Coordinates of C-alpha atoms in Angstrom, one line a residue:
M1 CA 0.0 0.0 0.0
S2 CA 1.5 3.3 -1.0
K3 CA 1.6 6.3 1.3
V4 CA -1.1 8.9 0.6
K5 CA 0.2 12.1 -0.9
G6 CA 0.0 15.3 1.3
Q7 CA -0.9 18.8 0.1
N8 CA 1.2 21.9 -0.1
Y9 CA 0.8 24.2 2.9
M10 CA -1.7 26.6 1.2
H11 CA -3.8 23.7 -0.1
G12 CA -3.8 22.2 3.4
A13 CA -4.7 25.6 5.0
A14 CA -7.6 25.9 2.5
I15 CA -8.9 22.5 3.5
L16 CA -8.6 23.3 7.2
T17 CA -10.4 26.6 6.7
V18 CA -13.4 24.9 5.1
G19 CA -13.5 22.8 8.2
V20 CA -13.4 25.9 10.4
V21 CA -16.4 27.4 8.6
I22 CA -18.4 24.2 9.0
M23 CA -17.5 23.9 12.7
K24 CA -18.4 27.5 13.4
I25 CA -21.9 26.9 11.8
L26 CA -22.3 23.7 13.8
G27 CA -21.2 25.4 17.0
F28 CA -23.8 28.2 16.4
I29 CA -26.5 25.5 15.9
Y30 CA -25.4 23.7 19.1
K31 CA -25.2 26.6 21.6
I32 CA -28.5 28.3 20.8
P33 CA -30.9 25.3 21.3
L34 CA -28.7 24.0 24.2
G35 CA -29.0 27.4 25.9
N36 CA -32.8 27.2 25.5
I37 CA -32.9 23.6 26.8
L38 CA -30.8 24.3 29.9
G39 CA -31.8 27.9 30.6
D40 CA -29.4 30.4 32.1
E41 CA -28.8 28.5 35.3
G42 CA -28.1 25.1 33.5
F43 CA -26.0 26.8 30.9
S44 CA -23.8 28.3 33.6
M45 CA -23.0 24.7 34.8
F46 CA -22.2 23.7 31.2
T47 CA -20.0 26.8 30.7
S48 CA -18.2 26.4 34.0
A49 CA -17.3 22.8 33.4
Y50 CA -16.2 23.6 29.9
N51 CA -13.8 26.2 31.2
I52 CA -12.1 23.5 33.3
Y53 CA -12.1 21.2 30.3
Y54 CA -10.4 23.9 28.2
V55 CA -7.5 24.2 30.6
F56 CA -6.8 20.5 30.4
F57 CA -7.5 20.4 26.7
T58 CA -4.9 23.2 26.2
L59 CA -2.3 21.4 28.2
A60 CA -2.9 18.2 26.3
T61 CA -3.2 19.5 22.7
A62 CA -1.6 22.9 22.4
G63 CA 2.0 21.7 22.2
L64 CA 2.3 17.9 21.9
P65 CA 0.6 17.5 18.4
V66 CA 2.8 20.4 17.1
A67 CA 5.9 18.6 18.5
L68 CA 4.8 15.3 16.8
S69 CA 4.0 17.1 13.6
R70 CA 7.4 18.6 13.5
L71 CA 9.3 15.4 14.3
V72 CA 7.3 13.4 11.7
A73 CA 7.9 16.1 9.1
E74 CA 11.7 16.0 9.7
A75 CA 11.8 12.2 9.5
D76 CA 9.6 12.3 6.4
A77 CA 11.9 14.8 4.7
N78 CA 14.9 12.6 5.3
G79 CA 13.2 9.4 4.1
R80 CA 13.3 7.8 7.6
A81 CA 10.2 5.8 7.4
K82 CA 11.0 3.6 10.4
Q83 CA 11.8 6.6 12.5
E84 CA 8.6 8.3 11.4
E85 CA 6.4 5.3 12.4
K86 CA 8.2 4.7 15.7
T87 CA 7.9 8.4 16.6
F88 CA 4.1 8.0 16.1
R89 CA 3.9 4.9 18.2
V90 CA 5.9 6.3 21.1
A91 CA 3.9 9.6 20.9
L92 CA 0.6 7.6 21.0
L93 CA 1.7 5.9 24.2
T94 CA 2.9 9.2 25.7
F95 CA -0.4 10.9 24.8
F96 CA -2.3 7.9 26.3
V97 CA -0.5 8.3 29.6
I98 CA -1.0 12.0 29.7
G99 CA -4.7 11.7 28.8
T100 CA -5.2 9.0 31.4
V101 CA -3.8 11.2 34.2
F102 CA -6.0 14.2 33.1
A103 CA -9.1 12.0 32.8
L104 CA -8.5 10.5 36.3
I105 CA -8.2 14.0 37.8
L106 CA -11.5 15.1 36.2
Y107 CA -13.3 11.8 37.2
L108 CA -12.0 11.5 40.8
F109 CA -12.0 15.2 41.9
P110 CA -15.0 16.9 40.2
N111 CA -16.4 18.1 43.5
W112 CA -13.2 19.8 44.6
L113 CA -12.8 21.5 41.2
A114 CA -16.4 22.6 41.1
D115 CA -16.4 23.9 44.7
N116 CA -12.9 25.4 45.1
Y117 CA -12.0 26.6 41.6
L118 CA -15.4 27.3 39.9
E119 CA -17.4 28.1 43.0
N120 CA -20.3 26.3 41.2
P121 CA -20.9 23.0 43.0
D122 CA -23.7 21.9 40.6
A123 CA -21.0 21.7 37.8
A124 CA -19.5 18.6 39.4
P125 CA -21.5 16.1 37.4
S126 CA -20.6 17.8 34.2
I127 CA -16.9 17.8 35.1
R128 CA -17.0 14.0 35.7
A129 CA -18.9 13.5 32.4
M130 CA -16.1 15.0 30.4
A131 CA -13.4 12.8 31.8
P132 CA -13.5 10.3 29.0
S133 CA -13.3 13.0 26.4
I134 CA -9.9 14.3 27.5
L135 CA -8.3 10.9 27.1
L136 CA -9.9 10.4 23.7
V137 CA -8.8 13.9 22.5
C138 CA -5.2 13.1 23.5
L139 CA -5.3 9.9 21.4
V140 CA -6.9 11.7 18.4
S141 CA -4.2 14.4 18.7
A142 CA -1.5 11.8 18.0
Y143 CA -3.2 10.7 14.8
R144 CA -3.8 14.3 13.7
G145 CA -0.2 15.3 14.5
Y146 CA 1.1 12.4 12.4
C147 CA -1.1 13.3 9.4
Q148 CA -0.2 17.0 9.6
G149 CA 3.5 16.1 9.8
N150 CA 3.1 14.4 6.5
G151 CA 1.5 17.6 5.1
N152 CA -2.0 16.0 4.9
M153 CA -4.6 18.2 6.4
L154 CA -7.7 16.4 4.9
P155 CA -8.1 13.8 7.7
T156 CA -7.8 16.5 10.4
T157 CA -10.6 18.5 8.7
V158 CA -12.9 15.6 8.2
D159 CA -12.2 14.3 11.7
E160 CA -12.9 17.7 13.4
V161 CA -16.2 18.1 11.5
L162 CA -17.3 14.5 12.5
E163 CA -16.4 15.2 16.1
V164 CA -18.4 18.4 16.3
L165 CA -21.3 16.9 14.3
F166 CA -21.8 14.0 16.7
K167 CA -21.1 16.2 19.7
V168 CA -24.0 18.5 18.6
I169 CA -26.4 15.7 17.8
S170 CA -25.7 13.5 20.9
G171 CA -25.3 16.4 23.3
L172 CA -28.6 18.0 22.4
I173 CA -30.5 14.7 22.4
L174 CA -29.1 13.7 25.8
A175 CA -29.8 17.1 27.4
A176 CA -33.4 17.1 26.1
V177 CA -34.1 13.5 27.2
I178 CA -32.7 14.1 30.7
M179 CA -34.7 17.3 31.1
N180 CA -37.9 15.5 30.0
M181 CA -37.2 12.7 32.5
G182 CA -37.1 15.3 35.3
L183 CA -33.6 14.4 36.4
G184 CA -32.6 18.1 37.0
L185 CA -30.3 20.7 35.5
P186 CA -27.0 19.3 36.7
A187 CA -27.7 15.9 35.1
A188 CA -28.9 17.6 31.9
S189 CA -25.7 19.7 31.7
A190 CA -23.7 16.5 32.3
G191 CA -25.6 14.8 29.4
A192 CA -24.8 17.7 27.1
I193 CA -21.1 17.6 28.1
F194 CA -21.0 13.8 27.5
G195 CA -21.8 14.5 23.9
V196 CA -18.2 15.7 23.6
S197 CA -17.0 12.2 24.6
I198 CA -19.3 10.6 22.0
G199 CA -18.0 12.9 19.3
S200 CA -14.5 12.0 20.4
V201 CA -15.2 8.3 20.0
V202 CA -16.3 8.8 16.5
S203 CA -13.3 11.0 15.8
L204 CA -10.8 8.5 17.1
G205 CA -12.4 5.6 15.1
Y206 CA -12.2 7.6 11.9
M207 CA -8.5 8.5 12.5
I208 CA -7.6 4.9 13.3
I209 CA -9.2 3.6 10.1
Y210 CA -7.7 6.4 8.0
K211 CA -4.2 5.8 9.1
R212 CA -4.4 2.0 8.6
R213 CA -5.7 2.5 5.1
N214 CA -3.3 5.3 4.0
Y215 CA -0.2 5.1 6.1
D216 CA 0.9 1.5 6.3
V217 CA 4.5 2.6 6.0
L218 CA 6.1 -0.5 7.5
S219 CA 4.7 -2.7 4.7
A220 CA 5.5 0.0 2.0
P221 CA 8.4 2.2 3.2
Y222 CA 8.2 5.8 2.1
T223 CA 11.4 7.7 1.1
G224 CA 10.3 11.3 1.4
G225 CA 10.7 11.8 -2.4
R226 CA 14.3 10.5 -2.4
A227 CA 15.7 7.7 -4.5
P228 CA 16.1 4.4 -2.7
N229 CA 19.9 4.5 -3.4
D230 CA 20.1 7.8 -1.6
I231 CA 18.9 6.3 1.7
S232 CA 21.9 5.6 3.9
E233 CA 22.2 3.2 6.8
D234 CA 22.0 6.1 9.2
D235 CA 18.6 7.0 7.7
E236 CA 17.2 3.6 8.5
K237 CA 18.3 3.9 12.2
V238 CA 15.7 4.8 14.7
D239 CA 15.9 6.6 18.0
D240 CA 15.1 4.8 21.2
A241 CA 11.8 5.4 22.9
L242 CA 13.2 7.6 25.7
T243 CA 14.9 9.8 23.2
I244 CA 11.7 10.3 21.2
V245 CA 9.7 11.1 24.4
R246 CA 12.4 13.6 25.4
K247 CA 12.1 15.3 22.0
I248 CA 8.3 15.4 22.1
L249 CA 8.3 16.9 25.6
T250 CA 11.2 19.3 24.9
I251 CA 9.3 20.8 22.0
G252 CA 5.7 20.4 23.3
I253 CA 5.9 21.5 26.9
P254 CA 7.0 25.1 26.2
I255 CA 4.2 25.5 23.7
A256 CA 1.6 23.9 25.9
F257 CA 2.8 25.8 29.0
G258 CA 2.7 29.2 27.1
A259 CA -0.8 28.5 25.8
C260 CA -2.0 27.3 29.2
I261 CA -0.5 30.3 31.0
M262 CA -2.3 32.6 28.5
A263 CA -5.6 30.8 29.2
L264 CA -5.1 31.1 32.9
L265 CA -4.1 34.8 32.7
N266 CA -7.3 35.5 30.6
S267 CA -9.3 33.7 33.3
V268 CA -7.7 35.9 36.0
D269 CA -8.2 39.0 33.7
S270 CA -12.0 38.3 33.6
K271 CA -12.2 38.3 37.4
L272 CA -10.0 41.4 37.5
C273 CA -12.2 43.4 35.3
M274 CA -15.3 42.7 37.4
N275 CA -13.4 43.5 40.6
R276 CA -11.9 46.8 39.3
L277 CA -15.2 48.0 37.9
Q278 CA -16.8 47.7 41.3
T279 CA -14.1 48.3 43.9
A280 CA -12.2 51.0 42.0
A281 CA -14.4 52.6 39.3
G282 CA -17.4 52.7 41.6
F283 CA -20.0 50.7 39.5
S284 CA -22.6 48.5 41.1
Y285 CA -22.6 44.8 40.6
V286 CA -25.4 45.0 38.0
E287 CA -23.7 47.8 36.1
A288 CA -20.4 45.9 36.1
K289 CA -22.1 42.8 34.8
V290 CA -23.7 44.8 31.9
L291 CA -20.4 46.4 31.0
Y292 CA -18.5 43.1 31.1
G293 CA -21.3 41.4 29.2
V294 CA -21.2 43.8 26.3
Y295 CA -17.4 43.4 26.3
G296 CA -17.9 39.6 26.0
K297 CA -20.2 40.1 23.0
A298 CA -17.5 42.2 21.3
Q299 CA -15.0 39.4 22.1
T300 CA -17.1 36.9 20.1
L301 CA -16.5 39.1 16.9
F302 CA -12.9 39.8 17.9
N303 CA -12.1 36.1 17.9
L304 CA -13.4 35.6 14.3
P305 CA -10.3 36.6 12.3
A306 CA -8.0 34.3 14.4
A307 CA -10.3 31.4 13.5
F308 CA -9.4 31.8 9.8
I309 CA -5.6 32.2 10.5
T310 CA -5.3 29.2 12.7
P311 CA -5.5 26.7 9.8
L312 CA -2.6 28.4 8.1
T313 CA -0.5 28.2 11.3
I314 CA -1.2 24.5 11.5
S315 CA -0.3 23.9 7.9
I316 CA 3.0 25.8 7.9
V317 CA 4.7 24.0 10.8
P318 CA 5.4 20.8 8.9
A319 CA 6.1 22.7 5.7
I320 CA 8.8 24.9 7.4
S321 CA 10.2 22.0 9.5
S322 CA 10.5 19.8 6.4
A323 CA 12.3 22.5 4.4
I324 CA 14.8 23.1 7.3
A325 CA 15.4 19.3 7.7
R326 CA 16.3 19.2 4.0
G327 CA 18.7 22.1 4.4
R328 CA 16.5 24.4 2.3
K329 CA 16.7 27.4 4.6
A330 CA 15.7 29.9 1.8
E331 CA 12.6 27.8 1.0
A332 CA 11.7 27.8 4.7
M333 CA 12.0 31.6 5.0
K334 CA 10.0 32.1 1.8
T335 CA 7.2 29.9 3.2
A336 CA 7.3 32.0 6.4
E337 CA 7.3 35.3 4.6
D338 CA 4.5 34.2 2.2
S339 CA 2.4 32.9 5.1
M340 CA 2.8 36.2 7.0
R341 CA 1.8 38.2 4.0
I342 CA -1.2 36.0 3.2
S343 CA -2.3 36.0 6.8
S344 CA -2.0 39.8 6.9
A345 CA -4.0 40.0 3.7
I346 CA -6.8 38.0 5.5
A347 CA -6.6 39.5 9.0
L348 CA -6.1 43.2 8.2
P349 CA -9.2 43.8 6.2
M350 CA -11.3 41.9 8.7
G351 CA -9.9 43.9 11.6
V352 CA -10.3 47.2 9.7
G353 CA -13.9 46.2 8.8
L354 CA -14.8 45.5 12.4
A355 CA -13.3 48.8 13.5
V356 CA -14.8 51.0 10.7
L357 CA -18.3 49.4 10.8
S358 CA -18.4 48.7 14.6
Y359 CA -21.5 50.8 15.2
P360 CA -23.8 49.0 12.7
I361 CA -22.3 45.6 13.4
M362 CA -22.9 45.8 17.2
N363 CA -26.4 47.4 16.8
I364 CA -27.5 44.9 14.2
L365 CA -26.2 41.7 15.9
Y366 CA -26.9 42.9 19.5
P367 CA -29.6 45.6 19.2
N368 CA -30.4 45.9 22.9
S369 CA -26.8 45.9 24.1
N370 CA -25.1 48.6 26.1
E371 CA -24.0 51.7 24.1
A372 CA -20.3 50.9 24.9
G373 CA -20.4 48.0 22.4
P374 CA -19.4 49.8 19.2
G375 CA -16.4 51.6 20.9
L376 CA -15.2 48.3 22.4
L377 CA -15.4 46.5 19.0
S378 CA -13.6 49.3 17.1
I379 CA -10.6 48.9 19.5
M380 CA -10.7 45.1 19.4
G381 CA -11.0 45.1 15.6
I382 CA -7.5 46.7 15.4
A383 CA -6.3 44.3 18.1
S384 CA -7.5 41.3 16.2
F385 CA -4.9 41.8 13.5
F386 CA -2.1 41.7 16.0
V387 CA -3.6 38.5 17.5
C388 CA -3.4 36.9 14.1
L389 CA 0.1 38.1 13.6
V390 CA 1.2 36.7 16.9
L391 CA -0.4 33.3 16.0
M392 CA 1.6 33.2 12.7
E393 CA 4.9 34.4 14.2
N394 CA 4.6 31.8 17.0
A395 CA 4.0 29.0 14.4
I396 CA 7.1 30.1 12.5
L397 CA 9.2 30.1 15.6
Q398 CA 7.9 26.7 16.7
A399 CA 8.5 25.2 13.3
S400 CA 12.1 26.6 13.4
G401 CA 12.9 25.0 16.8
K402 CA 12.5 28.3 18.8
E403 CA 9.4 27.2 20.7
K404 CA 10.8 28.4 24.1
L405 CA 10.8 32.0 22.8
T406 CA 7.1 31.8 22.2
M407 CA 6.5 30.9 25.8
I408 CA 8.4 34.1 26.9
T409 CA 6.3 36.1 24.5
L410 CA 2.9 34.8 25.7
I411 CA 3.7 35.1 29.4
S412 CA 5.1 38.7 28.9
G413 CA 2.1 39.7 26.9
G414 CA -0.4 38.2 29.4
L415 CA 1.2 40.1 32.3
I416 CA 1.2 43.4 30.4
K417 CA -2.5 42.9 29.6
I418 CA -3.3 42.4 33.3
A419 CA -1.2 45.4 34.3
V420 CA -2.9 47.7 31.8
N421 CA -6.4 46.5 32.7
W422 CA -5.7 46.8 36.4
F423 CA -4.9 50.5 35.9
L424 CA -7.3 51.6 33.1
V425 CA -10.4 49.7 34.1
A426 CA -10.2 51.3 37.5
Q427 CA -10.6 54.8 35.9
R428 CA -14.3 55.5 35.9
P429 CA -14.2 57.6 32.6
I430 CA -12.4 54.8 30.9
N431 CA -14.0 51.8 32.7
I432 CA -14.5 48.7 30.5
Y433 CA -12.8 50.4 27.5
G434 CA -9.6 49.7 29.4
A435 CA -10.0 46.0 28.7
P436 CA -9.7 46.1 24.9
V437 CA -7.0 48.7 25.2
G438 CA -5.1 46.2 27.4
T439 CA -5.7 43.6 24.7
L440 CA -4.4 45.9 21.9
V441 CA -1.3 46.9 23.9
S442 CA -0.4 43.4 24.9
Y443 CA -0.7 41.8 21.5
L444 CA 1.1 44.7 19.8
F445 CA 4.0 44.1 22.3
M446 CA 3.9 40.3 21.6
A447 CA 3.9 40.9 17.8
V448 CA 6.9 43.2 18.0
L449 CA 8.8 40.9 20.5
D450 CA 8.2 37.8 18.3
F451 CA 9.4 39.7 15.2
V452 CA 12.6 40.7 17.1
F453 CA 13.1 37.0 18.1
M454 CA 12.6 36.0 14.4
C455 CA 15.2 38.5 13.2
A456 CA 17.7 37.6 16.0
T457 CA 17.5 33.8 15.7
L458 CA 16.6 32.9 12.2
Q459 CA 19.3 32.9 9.5
E460 CA 17.0 34.5 7.0
K461 CA 15.3 37.6 8.3
P462 CA 11.7 38.3 7.2
R463 CA 11.3 41.5 5.2
A464 CA 8.6 43.6 7.0
L465 CA 8.0 46.0 4.1
K466 CA 7.3 43.1 1.7
V467 CA 5.0 41.4 4.2
F468 CA 2.9 44.3 5.5
A469 CA 3.0 47.2 3.0
G470 CA 0.6 45.8 0.4
P471 CA -2.1 44.4 2.8
M472 CA -2.0 47.6 4.8
A473 CA -2.5 49.9 1.8
A474 CA -5.3 47.7 0.4
S475 CA -7.0 47.5 3.8
L476 CA -6.9 51.3 4.3
L477 CA -8.5 51.8 0.9
M478 CA -11.1 49.3 1.8
G479 CA -11.8 50.8 5.2
A480 CA -12.1 54.3 3.7
S481 CA -14.6 53.1 1.1
A482 CA -16.7 51.2 3.7
W483 CA -16.8 54.3 6.0
A484 CA -17.8 56.6 3.1
I485 CA -20.5 54.3 1.6
Y486 CA -22.1 53.6 5.0
G487 CA -22.3 57.3 5.7
L488 CA -23.7 58.2 2.2
A489 CA -26.2 55.3 2.3
G490 CA -27.4 56.4 5.7
R491 CA -28.3 59.8 4.2
F492 CA -30.2 58.5 1.2
I493 CA -32.1 55.6 2.8
S494 CA -35.3 56.9 4.2
D495 CA -35.7 54.1 6.8
G496 CA -33.4 55.3 9.6
G497 CA -34.2 52.3 11.8
Y498 CA -32.9 48.7 12.0
F499 CA -33.6 47.9 8.4
G500 CA -32.0 51.0 7.1
M501 CA -28.9 50.4 9.1
L502 CA -28.8 46.8 7.9
L503 CA -29.1 47.9 4.2
S504 CA -26.5 50.6 4.6
M505 CA -24.0 48.1 6.2
A506 CA -24.7 45.5 3.5
L507 CA -23.9 48.1 0.8
A508 CA -20.8 49.3 2.6
I509 CA -19.5 45.7 3.0
A510 CA -20.3 44.9 -0.7
V511 CA -18.3 47.9 -1.9
A512 CA -15.5 47.3 0.5
V513 CA -15.1 43.7 -0.7
L514 CA -15.0 44.9 -4.3
V515 CA -12.4 47.6 -3.5
Y516 CA -10.3 45.2 -1.6
A517 CA -10.4 42.5 -4.2
V518 CA -9.3 45.0 -6.9
S519 CA -6.6 46.5 -4.6
V520 CA -4.9 43.2 -3.7
I521 CA -4.8 42.1 -7.4
A522 CA -3.5 45.5 -8.6
M523 CA -0.9 45.8 -5.8
R524 CA 0.0 42.1 -6.1
V525 CA -0.7 41.4 -2.5
I526 CA -2.0 38.0 -3.6
T527 CA -0.1 36.7 -6.7
K528 CA -0.6 34.2 -9.4
E529 CA 1.9 32.0 -7.6
D530 CA -0.1 32.1 -4.4
M531 CA -3.3 31.2 -6.2
S532 CA -1.7 28.2 -7.9
L533 CA -1.2 26.6 -4.4
I534 CA -4.9 26.2 -3.7
P535 CA -7.4 24.0 -5.5
G536 CA -8.7 25.7 -8.7
G537 CA -6.7 28.8 -7.9
A538 CA -4.8 28.8 -11.2
K539 CA -8.0 29.1 -13.1
V540 CA -9.2 32.0 -10.9
A541 CA -5.8 33.7 -11.4
K542 CA -6.1 33.4 -15.1
L543 CA -9.7 34.7 -15.2
L544 CA -8.7 37.7 -13.1
H545 CA -5.5 38.3 -15.1
M546 CA -3.3 38.0 -12.0
R547 CA 0.4 38.2 -12.3

């Protein structure tokens, strides 16, 4: 059986992006009916338990799959089929041990976690119900990391969609049935959470079958594109299990620790905002909840650009690692530069659009929200670009073997965010606006620090002008056109209410998209070469006369 062929990094990113869109839709479908089934009280149990799950999920999956992906890509690039397969098997056992430990913590100590950490005792059944899922997710991560290391993003995308689909179906059914049986909200919340485990079972089954059908490398050794005569005896040697474990942990722990620290700092930051609004700025508990609530709504939109950049970060890690392993440093840096330029071309217009059209966006999506919403979103729209830039820079550093530097960046940025929020949120005239300012300042700092690390440690330095100039110019033109069209449309449309605002915003977005598309082609922000890397892109490039 031959080894399935992987995709280039842009093709892989495109596949993952399709999966992200589908999962976002499924997630939207999931949370609205679940919130109606459980009500506010029941949904608080679900959310609280999920916050605990997310910490363990981050520890288990933020770094270890990246480490496996990189090690597999390096072995694959050098034609070391036996090393590649042994790395996977050792990683699978390592992930199993880690997942078992985390699952036992959740299963044996749900009451302690619910009482002492969450201060929500009714969330204990939900915490215990999610214990199997953390073990299953760890095992699935090993298979995904292996496929990603081979440059194949298709199984990860299909697998993620299957996982979410079965989570949605089973979670909603279990929650509704338990509520109809009169077993109470804690049990219904636990049933909804158990849907995650059911989705993970389906996910793991798919990945096991996929690997056995497409990556039977021991019966048909793969040479990484090299001729059999070029494979030396050293290439056929394999590292011992302890060496592989050490490599996985050395690469994965700094990444996981950095991501987990950022998640914990964000958790602390949420408590800090509520505290400073009341104790220092002088708002009542109800007023503080309203202000923090509208900030949370703005955060939902703020997180959207990053969702479309994450697939590209996953895809470039094995691409850059493979190029470095082959000694093609110039190719690795070109991939890094191109990915930064393309991610800027995606994230910048989205951020500018959120900032320029913040007023209609917030008032259309959340018509009864606090008036602070548009101002919060305008600041966070700009900050969203720096979030995407940090994600991409971290991925490049991780792929280049500089993962410890990303941990320094994330911790430093998180501490800066807390410090800025502590001071600004306490000022009554600024109040909740201090939170997005803290986000903007912290991610700007992280983006600059990561860029400094890249310039100081990588042999080929990224060219900032080539990366950012085109996307910035095209985005500013787009933003100016969106602002002008929205203002003009508002004057000529007689309906000044909700419908008029919606129509004005739709016209502004349509014109902005057209202006941006023309600008990126005219300025060669996206080139014919870029388009040739994605399915059907060459035909689109020819149709648009791209160079």
